Short mmCIF file of C-alpha atoms in Angstrom, two decimals:
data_model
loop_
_atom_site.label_atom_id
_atom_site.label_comp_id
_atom_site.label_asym_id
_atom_site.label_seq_id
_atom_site.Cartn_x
_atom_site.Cartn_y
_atom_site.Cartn_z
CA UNK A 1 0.00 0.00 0.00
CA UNK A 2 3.34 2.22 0.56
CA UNK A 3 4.28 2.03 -2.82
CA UNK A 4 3.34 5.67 -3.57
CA UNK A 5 4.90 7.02 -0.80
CA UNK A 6 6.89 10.15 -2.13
CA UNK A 7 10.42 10.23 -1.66
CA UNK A 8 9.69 14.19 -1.16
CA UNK A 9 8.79 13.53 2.18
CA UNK A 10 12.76 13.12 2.72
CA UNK A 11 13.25 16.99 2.18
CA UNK A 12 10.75 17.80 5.21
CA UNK A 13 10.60 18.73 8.55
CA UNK A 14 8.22 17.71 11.61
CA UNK A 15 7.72 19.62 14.61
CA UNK A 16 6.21 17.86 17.62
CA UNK A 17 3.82 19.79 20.10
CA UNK A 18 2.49 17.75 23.72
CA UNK A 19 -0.82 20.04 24.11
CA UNK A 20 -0.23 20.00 27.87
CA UNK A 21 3.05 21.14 28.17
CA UNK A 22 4.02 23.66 24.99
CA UNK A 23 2.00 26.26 27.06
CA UNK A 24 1.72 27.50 30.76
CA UNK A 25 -1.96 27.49 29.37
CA UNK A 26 -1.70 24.07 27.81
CA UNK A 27 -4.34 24.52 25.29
CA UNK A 28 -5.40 24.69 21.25
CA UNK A 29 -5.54 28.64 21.53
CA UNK A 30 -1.88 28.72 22.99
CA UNK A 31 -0.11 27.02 20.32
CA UNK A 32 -1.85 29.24 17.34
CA UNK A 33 0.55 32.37 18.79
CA UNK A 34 3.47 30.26 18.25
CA UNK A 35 3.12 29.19 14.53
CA UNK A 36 4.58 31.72 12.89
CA UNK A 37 7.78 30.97 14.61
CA UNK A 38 7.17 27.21 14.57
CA UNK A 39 6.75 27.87 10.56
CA UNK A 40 10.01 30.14 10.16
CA UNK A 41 12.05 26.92 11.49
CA UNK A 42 11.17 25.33 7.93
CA UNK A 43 8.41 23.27 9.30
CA UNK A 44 6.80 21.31 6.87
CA UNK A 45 4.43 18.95 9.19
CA UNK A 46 3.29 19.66 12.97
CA UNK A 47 2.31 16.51 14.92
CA UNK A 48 0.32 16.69 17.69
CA UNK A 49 0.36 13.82 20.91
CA UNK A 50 -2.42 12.72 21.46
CA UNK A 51 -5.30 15.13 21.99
CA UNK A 52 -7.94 13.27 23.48
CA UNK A 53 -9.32 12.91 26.98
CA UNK A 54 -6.86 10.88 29.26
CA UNK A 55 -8.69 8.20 31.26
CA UNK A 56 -8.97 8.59 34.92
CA UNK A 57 -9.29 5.38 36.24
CA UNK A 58 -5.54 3.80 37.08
CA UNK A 59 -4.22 7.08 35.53
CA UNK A 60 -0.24 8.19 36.23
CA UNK A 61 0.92 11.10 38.14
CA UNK A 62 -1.67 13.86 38.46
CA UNK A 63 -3.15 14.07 35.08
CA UNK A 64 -2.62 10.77 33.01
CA UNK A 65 -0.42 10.05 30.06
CA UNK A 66 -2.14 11.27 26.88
CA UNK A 67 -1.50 7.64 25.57
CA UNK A 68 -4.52 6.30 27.72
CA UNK A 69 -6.95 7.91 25.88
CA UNK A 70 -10.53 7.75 27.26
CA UNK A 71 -12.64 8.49 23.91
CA UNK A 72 -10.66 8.30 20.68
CA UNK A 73 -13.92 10.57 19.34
CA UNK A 74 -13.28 13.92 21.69
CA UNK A 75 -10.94 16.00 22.47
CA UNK A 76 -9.03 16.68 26.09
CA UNK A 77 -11.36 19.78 27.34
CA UNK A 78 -8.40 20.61 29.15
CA UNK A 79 -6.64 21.72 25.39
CA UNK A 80 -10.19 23.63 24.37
CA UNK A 81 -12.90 22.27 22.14
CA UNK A 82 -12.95 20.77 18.96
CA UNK A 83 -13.88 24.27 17.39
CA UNK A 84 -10.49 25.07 18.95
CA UNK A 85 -9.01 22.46 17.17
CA UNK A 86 -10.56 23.17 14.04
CA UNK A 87 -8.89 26.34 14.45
CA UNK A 88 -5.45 25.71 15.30
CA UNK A 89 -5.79 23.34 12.50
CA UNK A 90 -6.53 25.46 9.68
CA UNK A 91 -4.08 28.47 11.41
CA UNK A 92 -1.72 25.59 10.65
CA UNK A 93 -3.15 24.98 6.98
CA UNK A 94 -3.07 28.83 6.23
CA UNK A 95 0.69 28.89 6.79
CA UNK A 96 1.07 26.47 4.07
CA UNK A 97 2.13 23.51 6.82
CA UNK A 98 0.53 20.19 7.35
CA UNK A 99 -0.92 18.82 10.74
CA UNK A 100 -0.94 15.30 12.18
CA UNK A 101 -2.78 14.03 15.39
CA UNK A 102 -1.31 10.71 17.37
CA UNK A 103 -3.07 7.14 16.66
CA UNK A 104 -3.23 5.35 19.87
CA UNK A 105 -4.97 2.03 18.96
CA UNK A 106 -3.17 -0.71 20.55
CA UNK A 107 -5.02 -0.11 23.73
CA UNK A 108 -7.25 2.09 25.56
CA UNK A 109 -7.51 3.26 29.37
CA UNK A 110 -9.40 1.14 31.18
CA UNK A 111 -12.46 3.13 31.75
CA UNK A 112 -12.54 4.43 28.17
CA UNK A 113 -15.92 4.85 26.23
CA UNK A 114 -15.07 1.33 24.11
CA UNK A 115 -14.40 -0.58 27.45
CA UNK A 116 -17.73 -0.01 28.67
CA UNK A 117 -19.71 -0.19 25.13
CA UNK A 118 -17.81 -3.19 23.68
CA UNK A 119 -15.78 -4.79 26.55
CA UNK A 120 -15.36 -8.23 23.69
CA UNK A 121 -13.21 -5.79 21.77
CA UNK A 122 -10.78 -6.24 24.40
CA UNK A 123 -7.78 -8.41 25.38
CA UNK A 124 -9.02 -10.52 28.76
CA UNK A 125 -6.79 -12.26 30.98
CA UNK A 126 -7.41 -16.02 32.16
CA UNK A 127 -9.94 -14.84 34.69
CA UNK A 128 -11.87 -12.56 32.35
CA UNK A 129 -10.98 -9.69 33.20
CA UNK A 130 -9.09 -6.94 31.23
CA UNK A 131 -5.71 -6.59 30.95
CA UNK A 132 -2.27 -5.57 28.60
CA UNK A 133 0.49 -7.99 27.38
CA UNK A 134 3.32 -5.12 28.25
CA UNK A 135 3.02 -5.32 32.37
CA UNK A 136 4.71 -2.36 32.93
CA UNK A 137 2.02 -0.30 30.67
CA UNK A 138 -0.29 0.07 34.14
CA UNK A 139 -2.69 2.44 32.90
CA UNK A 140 -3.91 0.91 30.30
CA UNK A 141 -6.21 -2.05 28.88
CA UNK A 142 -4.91 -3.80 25.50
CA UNK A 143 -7.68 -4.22 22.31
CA UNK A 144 -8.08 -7.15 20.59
CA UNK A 145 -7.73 -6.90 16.87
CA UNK A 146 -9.52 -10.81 15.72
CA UNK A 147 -12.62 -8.80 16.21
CA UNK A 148 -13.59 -7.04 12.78
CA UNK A 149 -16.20 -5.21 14.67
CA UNK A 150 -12.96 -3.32 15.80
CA UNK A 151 -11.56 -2.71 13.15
CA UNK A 152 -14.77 -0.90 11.51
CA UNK A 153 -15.15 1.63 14.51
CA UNK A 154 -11.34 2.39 14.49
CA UNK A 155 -11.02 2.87 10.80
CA UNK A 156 -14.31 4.73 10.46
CA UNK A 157 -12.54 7.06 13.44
CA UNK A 158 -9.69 7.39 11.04
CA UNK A 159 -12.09 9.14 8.80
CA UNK A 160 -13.21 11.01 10.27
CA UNK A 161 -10.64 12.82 12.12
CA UNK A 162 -9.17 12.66 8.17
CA UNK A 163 -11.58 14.82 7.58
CA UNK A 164 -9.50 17.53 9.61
CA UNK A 165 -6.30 16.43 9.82
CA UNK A 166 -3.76 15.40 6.79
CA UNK A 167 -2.67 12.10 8.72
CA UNK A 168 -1.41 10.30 11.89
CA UNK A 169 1.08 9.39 13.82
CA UNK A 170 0.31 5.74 15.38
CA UNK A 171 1.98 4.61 18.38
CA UNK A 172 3.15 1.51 18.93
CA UNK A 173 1.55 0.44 15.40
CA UNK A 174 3.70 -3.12 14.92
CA UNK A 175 1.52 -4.40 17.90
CA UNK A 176 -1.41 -3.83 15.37
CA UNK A 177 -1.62 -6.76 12.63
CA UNK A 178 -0.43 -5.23 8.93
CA UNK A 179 -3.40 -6.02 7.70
CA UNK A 180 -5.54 -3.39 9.40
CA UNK A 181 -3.11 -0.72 8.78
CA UNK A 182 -3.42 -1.36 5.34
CA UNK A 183 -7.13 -1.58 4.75
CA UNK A 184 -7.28 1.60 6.95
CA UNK A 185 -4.62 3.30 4.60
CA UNK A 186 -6.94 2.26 1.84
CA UNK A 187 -10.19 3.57 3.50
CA UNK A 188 -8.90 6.86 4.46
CA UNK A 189 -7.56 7.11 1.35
CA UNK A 190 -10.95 7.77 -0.10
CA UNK A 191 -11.32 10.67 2.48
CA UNK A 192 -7.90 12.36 2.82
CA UNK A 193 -6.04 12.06 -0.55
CA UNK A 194 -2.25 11.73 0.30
CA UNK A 195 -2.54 10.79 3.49
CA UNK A 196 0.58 10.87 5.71
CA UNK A 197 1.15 7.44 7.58
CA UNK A 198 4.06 7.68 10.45
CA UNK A 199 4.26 4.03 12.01
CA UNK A 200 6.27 4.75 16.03
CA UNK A 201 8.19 1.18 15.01
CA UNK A 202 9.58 -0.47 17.61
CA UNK A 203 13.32 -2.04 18.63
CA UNK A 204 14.77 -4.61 17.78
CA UNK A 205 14.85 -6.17 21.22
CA UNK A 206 11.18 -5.44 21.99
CA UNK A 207 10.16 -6.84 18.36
CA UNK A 208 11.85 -10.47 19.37
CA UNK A 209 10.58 -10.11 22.84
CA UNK A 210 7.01 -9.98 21.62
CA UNK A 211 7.51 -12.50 19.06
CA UNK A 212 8.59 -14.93 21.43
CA UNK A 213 5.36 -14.94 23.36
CA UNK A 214 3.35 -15.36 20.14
CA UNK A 215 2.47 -11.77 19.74
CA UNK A 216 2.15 -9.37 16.82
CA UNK A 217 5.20 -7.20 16.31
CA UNK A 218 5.84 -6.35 13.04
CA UNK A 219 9.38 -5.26 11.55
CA UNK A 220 10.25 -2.11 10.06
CA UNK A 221 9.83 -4.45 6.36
CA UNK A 222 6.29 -4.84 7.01
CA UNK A 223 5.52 -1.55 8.61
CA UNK A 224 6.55 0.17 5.22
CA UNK A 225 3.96 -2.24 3.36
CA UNK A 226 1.22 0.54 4.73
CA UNK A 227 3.06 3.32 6.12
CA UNK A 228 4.92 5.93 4.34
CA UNK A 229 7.40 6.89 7.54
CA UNK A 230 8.89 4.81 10.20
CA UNK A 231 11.04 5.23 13.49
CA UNK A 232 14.70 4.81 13.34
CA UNK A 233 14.37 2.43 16.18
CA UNK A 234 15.92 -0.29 14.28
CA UNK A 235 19.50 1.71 14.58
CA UNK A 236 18.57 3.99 17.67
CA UNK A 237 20.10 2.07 20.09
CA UNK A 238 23.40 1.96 18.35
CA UNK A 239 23.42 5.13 18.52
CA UNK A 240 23.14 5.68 22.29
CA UNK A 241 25.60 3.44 22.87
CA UNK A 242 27.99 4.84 20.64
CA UNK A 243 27.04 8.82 22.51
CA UNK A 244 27.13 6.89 25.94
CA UNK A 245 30.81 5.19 25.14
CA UNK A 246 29.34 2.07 24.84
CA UNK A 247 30.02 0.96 21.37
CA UNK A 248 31.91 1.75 18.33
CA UNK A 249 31.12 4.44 16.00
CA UNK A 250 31.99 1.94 13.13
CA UNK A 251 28.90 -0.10 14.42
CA UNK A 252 25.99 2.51 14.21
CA UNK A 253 27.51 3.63 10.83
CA UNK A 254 26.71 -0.01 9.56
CA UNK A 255 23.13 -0.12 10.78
CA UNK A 256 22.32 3.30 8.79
CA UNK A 257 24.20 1.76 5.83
CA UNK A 258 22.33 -1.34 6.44
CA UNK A 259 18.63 0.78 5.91
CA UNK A 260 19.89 1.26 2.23
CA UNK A 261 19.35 -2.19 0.85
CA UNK A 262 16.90 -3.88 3.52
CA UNK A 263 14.29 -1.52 3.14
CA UNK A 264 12.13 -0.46 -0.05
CA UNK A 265 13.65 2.14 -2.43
CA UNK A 266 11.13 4.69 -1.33
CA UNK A 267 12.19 3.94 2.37
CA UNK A 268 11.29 7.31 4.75
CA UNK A 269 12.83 7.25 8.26
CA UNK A 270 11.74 9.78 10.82
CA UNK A 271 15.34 10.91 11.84
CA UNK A 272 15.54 12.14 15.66
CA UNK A 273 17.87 13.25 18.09
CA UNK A 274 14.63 13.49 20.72
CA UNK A 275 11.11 12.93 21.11
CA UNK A 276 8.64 12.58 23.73
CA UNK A 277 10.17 9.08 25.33
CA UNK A 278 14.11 9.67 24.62
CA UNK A 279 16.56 12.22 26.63
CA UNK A 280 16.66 15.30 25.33
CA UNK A 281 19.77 16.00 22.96
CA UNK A 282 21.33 18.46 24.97
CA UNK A 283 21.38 16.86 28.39
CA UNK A 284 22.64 13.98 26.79
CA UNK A 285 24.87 16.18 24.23
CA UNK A 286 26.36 18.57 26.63
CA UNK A 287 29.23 20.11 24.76
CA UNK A 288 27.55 22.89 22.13
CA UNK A 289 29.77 21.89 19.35
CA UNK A 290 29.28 18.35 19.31
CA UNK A 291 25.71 19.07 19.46
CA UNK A 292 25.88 21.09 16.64
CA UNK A 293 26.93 18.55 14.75
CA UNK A 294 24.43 15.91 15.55
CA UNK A 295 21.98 18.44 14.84
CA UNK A 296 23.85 18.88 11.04
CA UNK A 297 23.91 14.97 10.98
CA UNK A 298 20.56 14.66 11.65
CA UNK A 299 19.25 16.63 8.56
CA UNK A 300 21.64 15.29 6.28
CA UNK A 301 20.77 12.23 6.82
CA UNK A 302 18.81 10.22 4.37
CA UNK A 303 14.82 10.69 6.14
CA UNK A 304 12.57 13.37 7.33
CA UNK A 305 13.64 15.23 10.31
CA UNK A 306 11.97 15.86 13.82
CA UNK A 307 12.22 18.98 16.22
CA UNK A 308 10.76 18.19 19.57
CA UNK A 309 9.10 21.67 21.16
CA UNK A 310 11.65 23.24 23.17
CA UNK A 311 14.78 21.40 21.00
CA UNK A 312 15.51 24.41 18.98
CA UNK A 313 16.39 26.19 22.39
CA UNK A 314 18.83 23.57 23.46
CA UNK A 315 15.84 22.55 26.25
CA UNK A 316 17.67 20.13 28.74
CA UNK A 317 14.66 18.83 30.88
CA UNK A 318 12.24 16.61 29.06
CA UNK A 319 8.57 16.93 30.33
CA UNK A 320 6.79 14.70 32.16
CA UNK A 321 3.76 12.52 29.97
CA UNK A 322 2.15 12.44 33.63
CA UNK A 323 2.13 15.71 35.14
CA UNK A 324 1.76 19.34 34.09
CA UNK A 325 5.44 20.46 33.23
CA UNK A 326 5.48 23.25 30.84
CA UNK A 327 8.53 23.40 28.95
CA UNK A 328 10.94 26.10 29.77
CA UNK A 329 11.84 27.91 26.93
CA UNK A 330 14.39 29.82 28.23
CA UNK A 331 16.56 26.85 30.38
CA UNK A 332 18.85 26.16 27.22
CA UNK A 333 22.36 27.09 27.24
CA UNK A 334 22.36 27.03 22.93
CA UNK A 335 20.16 28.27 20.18
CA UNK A 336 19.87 26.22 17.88
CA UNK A 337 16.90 27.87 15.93
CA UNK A 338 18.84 29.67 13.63
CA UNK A 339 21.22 26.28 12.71
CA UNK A 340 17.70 24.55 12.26
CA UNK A 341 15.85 27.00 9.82
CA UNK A 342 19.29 26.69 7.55
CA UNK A 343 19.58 23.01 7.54
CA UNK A 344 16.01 22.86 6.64
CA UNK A 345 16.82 24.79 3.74
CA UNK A 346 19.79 23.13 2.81
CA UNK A 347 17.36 19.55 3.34
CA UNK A 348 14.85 21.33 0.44
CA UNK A 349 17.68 20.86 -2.38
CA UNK A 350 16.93 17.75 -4.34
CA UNK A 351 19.87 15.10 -3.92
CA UNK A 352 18.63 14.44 -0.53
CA UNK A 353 15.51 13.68 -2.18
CA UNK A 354 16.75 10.85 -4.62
CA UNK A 355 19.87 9.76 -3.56
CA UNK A 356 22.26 6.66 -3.13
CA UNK A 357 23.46 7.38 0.41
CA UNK A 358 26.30 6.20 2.45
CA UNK A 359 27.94 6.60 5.54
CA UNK A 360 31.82 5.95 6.73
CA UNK A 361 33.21 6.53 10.10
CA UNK A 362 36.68 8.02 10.24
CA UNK A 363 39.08 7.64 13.41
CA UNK A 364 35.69 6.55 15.99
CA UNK A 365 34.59 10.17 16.45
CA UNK A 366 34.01 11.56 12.41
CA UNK A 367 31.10 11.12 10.22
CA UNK A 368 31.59 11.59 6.65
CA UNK A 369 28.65 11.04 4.64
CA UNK A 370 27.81 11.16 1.18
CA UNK A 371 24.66 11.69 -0.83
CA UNK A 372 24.92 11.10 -4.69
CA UNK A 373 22.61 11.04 -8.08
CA UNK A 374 24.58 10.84 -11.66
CA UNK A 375 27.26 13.34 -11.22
CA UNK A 376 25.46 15.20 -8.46
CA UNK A 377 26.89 14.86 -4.52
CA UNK A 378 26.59 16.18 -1.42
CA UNK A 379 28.67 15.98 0.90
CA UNK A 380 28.47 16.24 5.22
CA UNK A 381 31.79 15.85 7.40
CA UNK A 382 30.08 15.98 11.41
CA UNK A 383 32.97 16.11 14.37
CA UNK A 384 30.91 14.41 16.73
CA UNK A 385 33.41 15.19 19.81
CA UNK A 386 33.51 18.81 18.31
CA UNK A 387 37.22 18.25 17.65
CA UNK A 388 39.81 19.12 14.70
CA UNK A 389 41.25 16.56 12.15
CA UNK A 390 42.03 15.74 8.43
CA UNK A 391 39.12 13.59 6.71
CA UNK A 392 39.37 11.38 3.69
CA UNK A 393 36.62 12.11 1.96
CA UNK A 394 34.56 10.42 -1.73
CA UNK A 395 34.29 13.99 -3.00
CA UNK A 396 35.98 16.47 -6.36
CA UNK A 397 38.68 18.42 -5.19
CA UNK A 398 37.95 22.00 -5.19
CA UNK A 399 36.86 25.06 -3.41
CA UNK A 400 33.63 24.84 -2.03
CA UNK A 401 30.97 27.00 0.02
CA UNK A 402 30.00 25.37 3.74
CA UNK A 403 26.19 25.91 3.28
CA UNK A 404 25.56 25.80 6.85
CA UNK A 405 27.86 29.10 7.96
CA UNK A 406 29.13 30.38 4.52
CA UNK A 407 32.90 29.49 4.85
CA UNK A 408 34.94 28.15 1.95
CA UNK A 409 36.07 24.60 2.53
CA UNK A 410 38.34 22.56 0.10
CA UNK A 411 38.41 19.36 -0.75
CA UNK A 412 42.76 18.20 -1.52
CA UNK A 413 43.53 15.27 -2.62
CA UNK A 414 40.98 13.42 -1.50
CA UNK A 415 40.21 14.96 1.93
CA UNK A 416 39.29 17.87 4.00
CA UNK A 417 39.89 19.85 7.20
CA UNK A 418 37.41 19.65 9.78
CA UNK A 419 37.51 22.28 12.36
CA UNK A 420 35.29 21.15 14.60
CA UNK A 421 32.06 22.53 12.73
CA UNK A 422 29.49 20.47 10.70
CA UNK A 423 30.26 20.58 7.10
CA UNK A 424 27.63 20.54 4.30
CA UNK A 425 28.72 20.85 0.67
CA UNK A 426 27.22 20.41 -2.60
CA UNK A 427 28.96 20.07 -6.03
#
């Protein structure tokens, strides 16, 4: 069902919002103020968690996590109404930008409106009653998806939030048998032309875990059957090893190469240095130069890139799911908003839109990556430690313009001088 997923969606940008905590406020009306900046980053898509009621029944911390969703049919009063929506929704569409809500369908809280209407939709435990498969997922009650009744509420919800929204963001969505995903791609289809599908894969480790018990968890190879974006789970924790000291650069480098020929051509990963369940990048990046060039890295890198509100301002502290905990704005020790806007408009041009990509790791703390088409490359040198060094590089000699601060670089022989900052060229 992927197969007309447009490699254009490599050249974008997503920005994520958490209702709750963008805003002292924490509603619809809040964010609207905020979209022309959110817009001048070079946002292309905003993706909002979830935004409908949070159960109360079992519920964590003080107000619930927004992934135990009560009614998957209203929205959280506590954002505004759905005329507020509607609003912040086409505020988003009049700046030219695209808007995505969160898909939460593996499970529901356990009072939600479907436990209580059509408790046989439900997974039940030996002694009938309800229950999850994940133990540690408390608040929560799993759905059962051999019940085509299901299936026909959720997909007709689809719809009709389609007829708002420009697509979703699912959570957990290899939990949910491929089939459903694609016969709801194909329904919505018929409502929302061009959908946008963004499948929250899973890792590796989890993926095998679930397996082993005899549940559905479906690879990254299946998800992109009916979705057009994916996680970079699959390689995620390779790269937290490698920041944490843990592993070698050499072996992250080889799971990114590895996405180039396991995956279909039209392959779109959702590259991220954050998000809502992972550290922020600059606690766990504390040196501003290195996390400069992550940031760099990130874009260049073959796969639609994600800004987590508050990111752009270096934002140390991520917020709680459970509690009210506005984002402080003004904690960071870098700005990164003006590095983001120009990578996003170095990410428009259109190698990294059609490109055979490749990554090599030079002397464990280098990136040097390489985008090409015919005689077209571009090239990115990152010093992930922030440091100094000669680089062989696979690009013409010549004198060339860093697109990210202006400076000429050259390319000798074969290699290049890396001074510490990220390094984009283009021949």
């Amino acid at each position: 069902m992927a197969d007309n997923t447009p490699k254009k969606m490599r050249n974008m940008l997503m920005y994520q919002i958490f209702v709750r905590n963008f805003s002292e406020d924490g509603t619809f009306k809040a964010v609207e103020s905020e979209l022309d900046r959110i817009k001048e980053l070079g946002t292309d898509i905003i993706w909002f968690m979830p935004i409908h009621p949070v159960g109360k029944l079992k519920r964590k911390g003080s107000l619930g996590s927004p992934y135990a969703i009560s009614d998957y049919r209203a929205v959280n009063p506590e954002f505004g109404t759905l005329d507020d929506f509607k609003s912040v929704v086409n505020e988003i569409h009049k700046r030219g930008m695209k808007c995505i809500i969160d898909v939460v369908y593996n499970h529901t809280s356990p009072d939600s409106v479907l436990s209580a209407e059509h408790p046989e939709w439900f997974y039940h435990k030996e002694d009938g009653s309800f229950g999850n498969r994940v133990g540690d997922w408390s608040d929560i009650i799993d759905l059962d998806y051999n019940n085509m009744q299901l299936w026909d509420y959720q997909i007709e919800t689809l719809k009709m939030w389609a007829e708002i929204v420009d697509g979703f963001r699912c959570d957990v969505a290899p939990l949910i048998p491929v089939k459903f995903w694609e016969k709801a791609r194909e329904e919505v289809e018929k409502v929302r032309p061009g959908c946008i599908w963004l499948s929250e894969s899973v890792e590796p480790g989890f993926i095998t875990h679930l397996r082993s018990r005899g549940l559905t968890a479906l690879s990254d190879s299946e998800i992109f059957r009916a979705f057009d974006i994916s996680y970079e789970y699959d390689c995620y924790e390779d790269f937290r090893a490698y920041v944490e000291g843990k592993c070698s650069l050499e072996k992250y480098v080889e799971a990114v190469n590895r996405q180039e020929y396991i995956y279909p051509d039209n392959y779109v990963k959702l590259r991220f240095l954050e998000n809502h369940d992972q550290t922020r990048a600059a606690f766990l990046i504390p040196d501003e130069m290195a996390l400069k060039n992550y940031t760099a890295f990130m874009f260049f890198q073959k796969g639609m890139a994600l800004i987590y509100a508050g990111q752009e301002f270096g934002a140390e502290h991520l917020p709680s799911l459970f509690d009210k905990d506005t984002v402080d704005w003004s904690s960071g020790t870098v700005s990164l908003s003006g590095l983001i806007k120009n990578l996003a408009e170095i990410k428009k041009n259109d190698i990294f839109t059609d490109s055979k990509y490749e990554l090599k790791a030079v002397s464990g703390e280098f990136i040097a990556a390489v985008h090409s088409k015919d005689e077209k490359k571009a090239l990115g040198v990152f010093s992930l430690k922030g440091k100094s060094a000669y680089i062989p590089v696979n690009f013409p000699d010549g004198f060339y313009t860093n697109l990210i601060d202006g400076k000429k670089v050259e390319v000798y022989r074969g290699g290049i001088q890396s001074k510490g900052e990220p390094i984009i060229i283009i021949n």
